[in-house]
GROMACS .gro file of C-alpha atoms in nm:
model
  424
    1UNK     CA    1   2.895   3.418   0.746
    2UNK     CA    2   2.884   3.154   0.496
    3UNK     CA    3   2.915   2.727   0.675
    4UNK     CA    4   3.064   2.471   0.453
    5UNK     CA    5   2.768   2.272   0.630
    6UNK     CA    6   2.477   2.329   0.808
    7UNK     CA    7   2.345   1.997   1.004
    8UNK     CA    8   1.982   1.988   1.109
    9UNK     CA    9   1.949   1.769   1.412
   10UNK     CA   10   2.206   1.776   1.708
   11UNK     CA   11   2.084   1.352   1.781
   12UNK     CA   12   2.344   1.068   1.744
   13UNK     CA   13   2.343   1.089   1.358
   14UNK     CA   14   2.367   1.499   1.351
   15UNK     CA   15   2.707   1.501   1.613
   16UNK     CA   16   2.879   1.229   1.413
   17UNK     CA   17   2.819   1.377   1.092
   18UNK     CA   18   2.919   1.728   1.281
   19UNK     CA   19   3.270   1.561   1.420
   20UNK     CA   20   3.369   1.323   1.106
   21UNK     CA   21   3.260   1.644   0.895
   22UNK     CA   22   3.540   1.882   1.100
   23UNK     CA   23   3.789   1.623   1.124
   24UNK     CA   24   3.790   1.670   0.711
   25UNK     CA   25   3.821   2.029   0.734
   26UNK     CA   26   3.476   2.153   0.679
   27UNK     CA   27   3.338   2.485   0.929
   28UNK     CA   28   3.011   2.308   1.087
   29UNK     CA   29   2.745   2.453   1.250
   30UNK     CA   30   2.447   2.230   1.440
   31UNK     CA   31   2.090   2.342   1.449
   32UNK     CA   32   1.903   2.175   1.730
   33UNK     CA   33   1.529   2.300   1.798
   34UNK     CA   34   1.548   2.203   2.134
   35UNK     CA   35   1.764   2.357   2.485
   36UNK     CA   36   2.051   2.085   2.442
   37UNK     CA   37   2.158   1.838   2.212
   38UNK     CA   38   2.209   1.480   2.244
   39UNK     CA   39   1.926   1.417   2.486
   40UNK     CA   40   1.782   1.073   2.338
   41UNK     CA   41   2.123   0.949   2.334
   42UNK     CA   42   2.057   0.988   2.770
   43UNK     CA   43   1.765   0.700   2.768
   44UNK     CA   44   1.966   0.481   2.543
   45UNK     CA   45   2.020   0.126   2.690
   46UNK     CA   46   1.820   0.213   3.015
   47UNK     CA   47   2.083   0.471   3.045
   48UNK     CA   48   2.384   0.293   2.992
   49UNK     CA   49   2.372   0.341   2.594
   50UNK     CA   50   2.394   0.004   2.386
   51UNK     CA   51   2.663   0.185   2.127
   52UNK     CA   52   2.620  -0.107   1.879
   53UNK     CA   53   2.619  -0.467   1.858
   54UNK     CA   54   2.906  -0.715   1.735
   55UNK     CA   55   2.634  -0.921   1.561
   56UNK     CA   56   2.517  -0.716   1.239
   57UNK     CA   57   2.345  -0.869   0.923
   58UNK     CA   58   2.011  -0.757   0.716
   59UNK     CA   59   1.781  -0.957   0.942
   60UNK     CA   60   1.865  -0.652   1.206
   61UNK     CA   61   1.712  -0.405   1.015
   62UNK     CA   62   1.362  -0.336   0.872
   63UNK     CA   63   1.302  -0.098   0.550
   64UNK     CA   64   1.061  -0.113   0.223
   65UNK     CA   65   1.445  -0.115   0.066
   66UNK     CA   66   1.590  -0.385   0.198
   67UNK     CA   67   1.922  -0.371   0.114
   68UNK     CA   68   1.989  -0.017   0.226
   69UNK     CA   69   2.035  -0.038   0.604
   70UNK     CA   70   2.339  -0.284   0.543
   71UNK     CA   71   2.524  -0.108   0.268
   72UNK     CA   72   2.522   0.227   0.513
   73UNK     CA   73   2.609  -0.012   0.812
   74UNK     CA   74   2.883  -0.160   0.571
   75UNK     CA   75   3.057   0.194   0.474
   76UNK     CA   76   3.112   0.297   0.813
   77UNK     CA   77   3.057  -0.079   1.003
   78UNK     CA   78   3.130  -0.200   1.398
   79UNK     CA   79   3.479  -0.208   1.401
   80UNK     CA   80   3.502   0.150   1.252
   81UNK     CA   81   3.270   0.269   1.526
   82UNK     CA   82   3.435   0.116   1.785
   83UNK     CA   83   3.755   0.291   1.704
   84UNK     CA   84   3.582   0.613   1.641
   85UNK     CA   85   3.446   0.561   2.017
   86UNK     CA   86   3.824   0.495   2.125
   87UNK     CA   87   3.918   0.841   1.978
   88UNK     CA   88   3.673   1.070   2.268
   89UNK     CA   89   3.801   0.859   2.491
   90UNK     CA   90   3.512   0.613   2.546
   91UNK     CA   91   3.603   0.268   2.645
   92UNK     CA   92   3.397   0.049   2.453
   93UNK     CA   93   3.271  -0.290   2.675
   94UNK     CA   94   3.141  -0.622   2.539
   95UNK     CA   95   2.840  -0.807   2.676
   96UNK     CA   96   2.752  -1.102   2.496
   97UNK     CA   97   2.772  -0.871   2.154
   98UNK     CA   98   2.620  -0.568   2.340
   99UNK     CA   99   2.894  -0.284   2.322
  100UNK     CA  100   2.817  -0.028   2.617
  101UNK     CA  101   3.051   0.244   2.708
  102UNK     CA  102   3.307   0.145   2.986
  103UNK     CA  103   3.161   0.398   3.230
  104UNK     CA  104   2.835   0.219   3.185
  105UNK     CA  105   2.656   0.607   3.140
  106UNK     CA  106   2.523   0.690   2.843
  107UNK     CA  107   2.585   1.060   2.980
  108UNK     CA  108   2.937   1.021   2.936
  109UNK     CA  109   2.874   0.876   2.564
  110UNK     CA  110   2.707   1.217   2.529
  111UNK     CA  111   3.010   1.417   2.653
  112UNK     CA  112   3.236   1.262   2.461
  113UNK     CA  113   3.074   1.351   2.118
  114UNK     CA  114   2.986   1.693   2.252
  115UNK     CA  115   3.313   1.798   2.390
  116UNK     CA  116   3.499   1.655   2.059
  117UNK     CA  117   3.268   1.865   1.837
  118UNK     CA  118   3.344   2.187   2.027
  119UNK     CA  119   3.677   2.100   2.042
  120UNK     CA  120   3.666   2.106   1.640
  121UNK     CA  121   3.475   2.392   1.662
  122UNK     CA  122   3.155   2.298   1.551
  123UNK     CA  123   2.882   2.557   1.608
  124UNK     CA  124   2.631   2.475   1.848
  125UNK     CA  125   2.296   2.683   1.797
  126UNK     CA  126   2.037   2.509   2.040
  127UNK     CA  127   1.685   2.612   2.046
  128UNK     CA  128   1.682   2.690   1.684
  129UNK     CA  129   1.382   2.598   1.510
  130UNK     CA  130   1.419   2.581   1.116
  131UNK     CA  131   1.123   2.670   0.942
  132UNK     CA  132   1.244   2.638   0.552
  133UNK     CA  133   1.527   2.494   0.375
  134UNK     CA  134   1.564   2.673  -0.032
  135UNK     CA  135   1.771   2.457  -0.215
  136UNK     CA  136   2.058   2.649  -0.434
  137UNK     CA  137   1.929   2.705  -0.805
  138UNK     CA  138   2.097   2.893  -1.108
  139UNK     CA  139   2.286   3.231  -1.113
  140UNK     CA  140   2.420   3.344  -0.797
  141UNK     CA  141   2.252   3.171  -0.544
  142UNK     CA  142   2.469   2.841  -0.535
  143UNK     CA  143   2.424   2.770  -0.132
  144UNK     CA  144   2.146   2.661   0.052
  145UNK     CA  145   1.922   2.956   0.278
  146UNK     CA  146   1.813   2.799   0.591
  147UNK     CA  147   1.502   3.008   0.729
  148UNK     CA  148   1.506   2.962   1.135
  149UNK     CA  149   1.365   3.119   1.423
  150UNK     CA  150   1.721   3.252   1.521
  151UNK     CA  151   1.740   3.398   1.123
  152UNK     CA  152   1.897   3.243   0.814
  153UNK     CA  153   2.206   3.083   0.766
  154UNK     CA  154   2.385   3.017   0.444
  155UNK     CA  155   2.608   2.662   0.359
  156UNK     CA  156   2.727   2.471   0.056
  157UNK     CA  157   2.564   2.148   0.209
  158UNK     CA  158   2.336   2.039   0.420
  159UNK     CA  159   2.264   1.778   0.656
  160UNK     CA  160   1.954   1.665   0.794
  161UNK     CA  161   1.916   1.451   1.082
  162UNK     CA  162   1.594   1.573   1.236
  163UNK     CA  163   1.467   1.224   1.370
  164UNK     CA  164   1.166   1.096   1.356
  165UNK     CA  165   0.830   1.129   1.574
  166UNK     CA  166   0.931   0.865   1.796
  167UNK     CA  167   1.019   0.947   2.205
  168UNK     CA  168   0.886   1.342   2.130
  169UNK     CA  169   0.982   1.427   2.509
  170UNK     CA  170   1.365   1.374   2.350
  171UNK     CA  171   1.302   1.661   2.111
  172UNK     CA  172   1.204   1.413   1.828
  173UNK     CA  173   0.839   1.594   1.669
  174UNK     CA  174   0.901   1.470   1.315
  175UNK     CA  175   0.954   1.846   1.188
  176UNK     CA  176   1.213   1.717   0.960
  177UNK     CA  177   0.955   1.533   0.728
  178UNK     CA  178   0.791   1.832   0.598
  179UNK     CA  179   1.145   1.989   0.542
  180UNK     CA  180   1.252   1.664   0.325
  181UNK     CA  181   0.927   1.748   0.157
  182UNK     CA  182   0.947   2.078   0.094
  183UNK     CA  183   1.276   1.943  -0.132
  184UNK     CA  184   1.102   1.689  -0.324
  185UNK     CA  185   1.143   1.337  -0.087
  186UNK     CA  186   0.833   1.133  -0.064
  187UNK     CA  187   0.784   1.011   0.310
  188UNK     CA  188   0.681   0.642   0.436
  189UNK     CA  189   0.398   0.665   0.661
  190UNK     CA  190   0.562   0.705   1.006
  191UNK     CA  191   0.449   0.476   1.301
  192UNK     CA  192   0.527   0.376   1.632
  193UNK     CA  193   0.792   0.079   1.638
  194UNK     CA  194   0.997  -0.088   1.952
  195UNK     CA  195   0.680  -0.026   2.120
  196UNK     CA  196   0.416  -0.206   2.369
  197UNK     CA  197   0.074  -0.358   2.229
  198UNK     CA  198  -0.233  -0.279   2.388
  199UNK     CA  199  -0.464  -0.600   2.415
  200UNK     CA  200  -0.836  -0.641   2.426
  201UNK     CA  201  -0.929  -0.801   2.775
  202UNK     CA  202  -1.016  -0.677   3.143
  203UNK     CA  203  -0.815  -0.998   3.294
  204UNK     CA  204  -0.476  -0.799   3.170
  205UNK     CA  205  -0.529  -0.603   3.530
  206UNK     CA  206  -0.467  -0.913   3.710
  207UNK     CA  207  -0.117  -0.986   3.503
  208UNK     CA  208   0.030  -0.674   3.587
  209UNK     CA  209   0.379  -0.685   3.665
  210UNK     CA  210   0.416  -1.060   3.565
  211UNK     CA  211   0.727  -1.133   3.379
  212UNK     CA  212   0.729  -1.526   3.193
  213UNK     CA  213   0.955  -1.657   2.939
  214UNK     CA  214   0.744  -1.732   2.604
  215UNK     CA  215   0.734  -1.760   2.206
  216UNK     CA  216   0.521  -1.487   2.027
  217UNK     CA  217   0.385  -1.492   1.670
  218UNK     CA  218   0.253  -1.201   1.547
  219UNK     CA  219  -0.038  -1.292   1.295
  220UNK     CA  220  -0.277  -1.014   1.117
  221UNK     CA  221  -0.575  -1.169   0.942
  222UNK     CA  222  -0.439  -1.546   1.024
  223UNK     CA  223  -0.128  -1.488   0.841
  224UNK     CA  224   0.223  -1.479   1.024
  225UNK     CA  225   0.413  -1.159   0.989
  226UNK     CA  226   0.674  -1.191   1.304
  227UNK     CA  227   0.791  -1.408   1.556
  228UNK     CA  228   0.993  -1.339   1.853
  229UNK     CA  229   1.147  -1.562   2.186
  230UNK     CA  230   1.258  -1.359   2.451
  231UNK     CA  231   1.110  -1.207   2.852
  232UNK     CA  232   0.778  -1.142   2.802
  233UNK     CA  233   0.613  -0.842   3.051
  234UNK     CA  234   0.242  -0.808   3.096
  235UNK     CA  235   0.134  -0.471   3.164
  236UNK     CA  236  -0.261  -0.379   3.273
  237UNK     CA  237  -0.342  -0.293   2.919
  238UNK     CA  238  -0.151  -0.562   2.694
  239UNK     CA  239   0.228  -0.679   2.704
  240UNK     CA  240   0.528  -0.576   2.653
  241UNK     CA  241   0.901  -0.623   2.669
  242UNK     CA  242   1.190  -0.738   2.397
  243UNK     CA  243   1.036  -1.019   2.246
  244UNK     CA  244   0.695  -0.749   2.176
  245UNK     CA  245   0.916  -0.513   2.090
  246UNK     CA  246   1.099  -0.672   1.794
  247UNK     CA  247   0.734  -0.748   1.618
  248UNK     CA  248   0.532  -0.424   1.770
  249UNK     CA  249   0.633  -0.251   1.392
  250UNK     CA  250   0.498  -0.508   1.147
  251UNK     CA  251   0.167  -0.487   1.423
  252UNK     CA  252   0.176  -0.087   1.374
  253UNK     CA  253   0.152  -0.178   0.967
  254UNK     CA  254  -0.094  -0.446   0.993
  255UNK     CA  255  -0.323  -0.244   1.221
  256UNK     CA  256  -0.279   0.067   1.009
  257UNK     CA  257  -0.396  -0.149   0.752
  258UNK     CA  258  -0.731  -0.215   0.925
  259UNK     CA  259  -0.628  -0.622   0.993
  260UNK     CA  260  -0.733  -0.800   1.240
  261UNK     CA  261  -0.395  -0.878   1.511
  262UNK     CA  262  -0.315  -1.112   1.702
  263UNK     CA  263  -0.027  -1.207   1.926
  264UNK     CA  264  -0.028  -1.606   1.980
  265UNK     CA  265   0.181  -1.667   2.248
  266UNK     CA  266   0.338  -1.977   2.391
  267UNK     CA  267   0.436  -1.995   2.748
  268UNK     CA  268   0.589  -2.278   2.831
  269UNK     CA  269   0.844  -2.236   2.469
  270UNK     CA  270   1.084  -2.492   2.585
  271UNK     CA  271   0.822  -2.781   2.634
  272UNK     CA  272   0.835  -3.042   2.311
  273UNK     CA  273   0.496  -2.914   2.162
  274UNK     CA  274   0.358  -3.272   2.057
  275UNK     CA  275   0.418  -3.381   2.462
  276UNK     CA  276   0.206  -3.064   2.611
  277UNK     CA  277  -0.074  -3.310   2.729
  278UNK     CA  278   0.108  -3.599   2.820
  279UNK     CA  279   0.326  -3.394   3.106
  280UNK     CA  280   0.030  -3.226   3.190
  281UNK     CA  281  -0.142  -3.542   3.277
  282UNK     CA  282   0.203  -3.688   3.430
  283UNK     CA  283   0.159  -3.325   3.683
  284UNK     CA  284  -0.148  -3.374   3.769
  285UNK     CA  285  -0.082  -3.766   3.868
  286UNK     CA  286   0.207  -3.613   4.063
  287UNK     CA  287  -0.040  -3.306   4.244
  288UNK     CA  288  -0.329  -3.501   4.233
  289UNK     CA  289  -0.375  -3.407   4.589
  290UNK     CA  290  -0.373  -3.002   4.530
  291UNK     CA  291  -0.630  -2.763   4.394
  292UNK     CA  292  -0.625  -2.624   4.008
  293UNK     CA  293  -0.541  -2.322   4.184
  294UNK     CA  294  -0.192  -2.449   4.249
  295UNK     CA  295  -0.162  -2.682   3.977
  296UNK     CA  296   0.079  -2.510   3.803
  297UNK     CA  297   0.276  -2.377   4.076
  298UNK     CA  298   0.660  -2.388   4.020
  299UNK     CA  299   0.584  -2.395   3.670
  300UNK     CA  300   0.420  -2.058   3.563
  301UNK     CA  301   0.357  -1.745   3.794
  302UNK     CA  302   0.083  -1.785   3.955
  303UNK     CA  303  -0.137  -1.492   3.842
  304UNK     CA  304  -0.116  -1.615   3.502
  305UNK     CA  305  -0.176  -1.979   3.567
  306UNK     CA  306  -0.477  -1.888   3.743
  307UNK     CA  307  -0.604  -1.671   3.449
  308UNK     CA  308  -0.520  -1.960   3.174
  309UNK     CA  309  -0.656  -2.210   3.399
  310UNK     CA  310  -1.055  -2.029   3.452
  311UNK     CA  311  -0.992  -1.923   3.076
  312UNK     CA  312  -0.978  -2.278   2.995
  313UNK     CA  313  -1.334  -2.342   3.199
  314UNK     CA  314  -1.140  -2.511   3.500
  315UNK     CA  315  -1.293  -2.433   3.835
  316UNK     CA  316  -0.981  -2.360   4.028
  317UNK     CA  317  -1.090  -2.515   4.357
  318UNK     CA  318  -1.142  -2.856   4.160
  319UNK     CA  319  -0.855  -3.115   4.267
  320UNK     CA  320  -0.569  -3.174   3.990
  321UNK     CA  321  -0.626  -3.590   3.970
  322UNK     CA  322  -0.993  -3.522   3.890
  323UNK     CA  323  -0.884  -3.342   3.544
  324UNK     CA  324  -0.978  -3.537   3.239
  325UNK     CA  325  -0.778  -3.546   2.963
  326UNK     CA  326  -1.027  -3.294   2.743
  327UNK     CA  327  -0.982  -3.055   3.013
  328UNK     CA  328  -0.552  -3.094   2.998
  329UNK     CA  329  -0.602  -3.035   2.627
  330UNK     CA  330  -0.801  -2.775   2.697
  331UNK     CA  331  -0.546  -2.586   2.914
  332UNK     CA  332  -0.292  -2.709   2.716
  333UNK     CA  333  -0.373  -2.493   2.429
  334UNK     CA  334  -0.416  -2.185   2.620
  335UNK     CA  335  -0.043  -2.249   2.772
  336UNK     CA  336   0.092  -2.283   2.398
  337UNK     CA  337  -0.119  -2.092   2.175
  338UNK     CA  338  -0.289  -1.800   2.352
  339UNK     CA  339  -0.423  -1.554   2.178
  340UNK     CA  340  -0.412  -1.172   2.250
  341UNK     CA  341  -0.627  -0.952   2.036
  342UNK     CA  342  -0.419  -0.634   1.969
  343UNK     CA  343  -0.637  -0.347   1.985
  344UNK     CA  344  -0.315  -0.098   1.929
  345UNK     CA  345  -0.032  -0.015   1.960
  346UNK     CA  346   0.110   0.211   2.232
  347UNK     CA  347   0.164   0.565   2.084
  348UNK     CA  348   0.497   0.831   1.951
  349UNK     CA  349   0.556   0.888   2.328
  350UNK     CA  350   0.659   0.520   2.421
  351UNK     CA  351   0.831   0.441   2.116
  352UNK     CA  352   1.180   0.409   2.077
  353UNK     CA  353   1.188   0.450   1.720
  354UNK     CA  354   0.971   0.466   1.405
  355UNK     CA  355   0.868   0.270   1.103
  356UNK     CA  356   0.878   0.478   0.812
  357UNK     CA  357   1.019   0.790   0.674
  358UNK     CA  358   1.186   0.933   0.412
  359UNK     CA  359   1.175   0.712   0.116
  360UNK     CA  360   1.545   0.530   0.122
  361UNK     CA  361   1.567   0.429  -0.259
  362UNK     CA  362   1.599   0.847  -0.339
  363UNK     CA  363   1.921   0.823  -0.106
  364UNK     CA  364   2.280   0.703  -0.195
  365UNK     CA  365   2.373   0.442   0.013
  366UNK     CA  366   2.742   0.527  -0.042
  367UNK     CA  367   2.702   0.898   0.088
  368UNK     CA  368   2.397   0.992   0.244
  369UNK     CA  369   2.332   1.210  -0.044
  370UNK     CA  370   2.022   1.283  -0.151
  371UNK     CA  371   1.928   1.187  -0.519
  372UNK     CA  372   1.668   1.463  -0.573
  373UNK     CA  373   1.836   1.783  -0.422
  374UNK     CA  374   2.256   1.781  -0.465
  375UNK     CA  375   2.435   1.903  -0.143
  376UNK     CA  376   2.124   1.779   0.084
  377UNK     CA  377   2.225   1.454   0.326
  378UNK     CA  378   1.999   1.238   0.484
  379UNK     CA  379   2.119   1.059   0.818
  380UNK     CA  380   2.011   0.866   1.120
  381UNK     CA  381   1.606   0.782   1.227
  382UNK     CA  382   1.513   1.053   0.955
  383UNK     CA  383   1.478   0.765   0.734
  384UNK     CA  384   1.280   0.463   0.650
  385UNK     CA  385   1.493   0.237   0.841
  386UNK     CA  386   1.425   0.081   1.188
  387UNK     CA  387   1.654  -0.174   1.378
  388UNK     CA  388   1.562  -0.432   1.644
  389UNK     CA  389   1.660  -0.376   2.003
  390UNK     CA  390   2.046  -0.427   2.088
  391UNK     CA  391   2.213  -0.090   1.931
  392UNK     CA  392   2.140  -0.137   1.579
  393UNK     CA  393   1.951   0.222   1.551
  394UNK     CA  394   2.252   0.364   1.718
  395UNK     CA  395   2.479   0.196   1.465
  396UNK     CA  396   2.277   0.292   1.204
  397UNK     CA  397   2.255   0.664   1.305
  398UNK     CA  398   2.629   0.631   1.370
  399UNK     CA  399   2.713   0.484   1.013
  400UNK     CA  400   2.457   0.708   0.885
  401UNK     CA  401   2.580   1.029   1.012
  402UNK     CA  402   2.927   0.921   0.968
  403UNK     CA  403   2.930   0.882   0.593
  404UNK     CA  404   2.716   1.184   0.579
  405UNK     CA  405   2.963   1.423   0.733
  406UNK     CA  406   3.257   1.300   0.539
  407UNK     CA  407   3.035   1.301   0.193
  408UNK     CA  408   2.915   1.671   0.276
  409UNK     CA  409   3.296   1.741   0.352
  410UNK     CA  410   3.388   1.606   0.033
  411UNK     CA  411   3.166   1.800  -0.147
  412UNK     CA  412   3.218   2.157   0.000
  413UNK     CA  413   3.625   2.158  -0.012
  414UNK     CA  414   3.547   2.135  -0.396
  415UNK     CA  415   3.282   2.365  -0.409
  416UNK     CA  416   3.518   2.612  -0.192
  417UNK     CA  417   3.786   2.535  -0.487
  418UNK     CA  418   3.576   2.630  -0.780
  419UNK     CA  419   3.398   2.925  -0.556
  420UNK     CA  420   3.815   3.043  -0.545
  421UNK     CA  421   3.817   2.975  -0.905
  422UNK     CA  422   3.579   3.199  -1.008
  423UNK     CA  423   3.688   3.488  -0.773
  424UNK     CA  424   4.042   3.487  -0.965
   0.00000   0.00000   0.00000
């Protein structure tokens, strides 16, 4: 039997393509290559699923076409979303411009958009692996053939919301590149993104498990490409957290690129820089009578005052009033401008998303439609579009999917009327 759509993809951009595409009459049928759909949308938020954010502007997305994330965000934006959310009965909750589900469970998220499509009777065929997409040509054959492991299957449109390669224990094994291919879309080189750095260093052992407030610029070949203020985490191999997070894409480029990166990092961000020495030298007057090795107690953690402090060639059983102001410079530019040399970064399986992918500027904004192949729609991390932490790739799969389903919609109800045509 014939689909009005066939959706590739049963992720956060495939089930609200699926349920925005029934709602406008279309017979839907999801093929997910995996046992259950959905399951990314589980590890969301640390499990609670960060639906979206109430702050949304350009800055919150990454692309090579700039202006694309925004004008999809734009034709299906926040408020829209929200009340979409109301409708399967998910209470959304504000935090501080972070929009979680009221039940705090990104399971229940889940539920929602899977009971709702069922309930519209969207077709779920899980661990379905397509193999081939043939676009319709002349004569006849005016629907696309899906090849799959399960068979074929025939529609009038077709979405695909494969993912990308990023979290590949969530089902995402960037399959759905060589299927854009295969219809003419040139892909962005895919690469890790919302994603730890791994340093150069042995002394990263001893930071383990330290958490500091700091300032990170991200440089490659001494020029700045990011810069981020937020929790930083050292791990034994390099550091992590939000602030690493938001710049770990442009390091993935840079690094690709064969530059030399570095991650300059400031931890003591809410000192005046220009007074650095001077309250140094004000401390030390104050703990003259204690070692270097508690110098900076109450001030940093004390693993990583101890590693700045022997970095900066201070014995750390020397008493603080004996420190001479060369040495307080010294330390003081390891406190505000250390330097991590970024060997890599961390790899598909502890990303959250991806930099890269299907070329956006051979995509209507406006529809999802692809501008190569008519009746193919492009939709959620699929594309070359990747958001900062705080919901924006949800939104954007969301928005995506959203204006996807409808478009597809659209387009088969007058297919189906000229198909009727012609019978008669």
């Amino acid at each position: 039997m014939k689909q009005d759509i066939l959706i590739i993809g049963g992720g956060a951009s495939g089930l609200a393509a699926a349920i925005l595409a029934a709602r406008n009459g279309a017979a839907v049928t999801i093929l997910e290559h995996t046992d259950r759909v959905g399951k990314k949308i589980l590890s969301t938020g640390n499990g609670r699923c960060n639906l979206t954010n109430l702050h949304m502007g350009p800055e919150c997305y990454r692309s090579e076409d700039p202006g694309f994330p925004m004008e999809v965000v734009n034709g299906f934006p926040v408020e829209e979303t929200l009340e979409f959310f109301r409708t399967l009965g998910i209470e959304p909750k504000d935090r501080n411009g972070y929009i979680y589900p009221g039940s705090d469970q990104a399971s229940s998220v889940l539920d929602g958009l899977r009971m709702e499509a069922e309930h519209l009777g969207v077709l779920l065929k899980t661990g379905c692996q397509v193999e081939r997409i043939q676009a319709p040509h002349g004569g006849e054959n005016r629907s696309f053939r899906v090849m799959t492991s399960q068979g074929s299957f025939e529609a009038r449109a077709v979405i695909l919301a494969a993912g990308s390669k990023a979290a590949p224990n969530t089902g995402s094994d960037g399959s759905g590149y060589e299927l854009a291919r295969q219809l003419g879309h040139s892909i962005i080189k895919p690469l890790p993104a919302l994603v730890q750095l791994r340093c150069q260093g042995k002394h990263y052992r001893q930071l383990a498990g330290v958490r500091t407030e700091a300032d990170i610029q991200l440089k490659a070949d001494g020029k700045r490409l990011a810069r981020d203020r937020g929790e930083l985490q050292l791990t034994d191999y390099g550091i992590s957290g939000i602030p690493v997070f938001q710049i770990s894409r442009f390091a993935a480029v840079a690094l690709d690129e064969g530059k030399r990166v570095e991650a300059e990092i400031d931890f003591l961000p809410s000192w005046p820089r220009g007074e650095t020495v001077e309250r140094l030298k004000k401390r030390a007057e104050l703990l003259s009578y204690r070692n270097c090795e508690d110098f900076l107690s109450g001030l940093l953690n004390k693993k990583l005052a101890q590693v700045l402090i022997k970095a900066a060639g201070i014995p750390l059983s020397r008493p603080a009033g004996e420190l001479k102001r060369r040495e307080l410079e010294e330390l003081g530019g390891y406190l505000r401008s250390y330097r991590a040399l970024v060997a890599s970064v961390n790899p598909f399986a502890n990303a959250q998303v991806c930099r890269g992918g299907i070329d956006t500027r051979q995509v209507d904004s406006g529809t999802m439609e692809s501008r190569l192949c008519p009746g193919l729609f492009l939709a959620g991390e699929i594309l070359d579009v990747d958001g900062i932490c705080g919901g924006y790739n949800l939104q954007f799969a969301w928005s995506s999917g959203a204006l996807a389903g409808r478009a597809a919609a659209d387009l088969t109800a007058g297919k189906k009327r000229r198909e009727r045509s012609r019978a008669r």
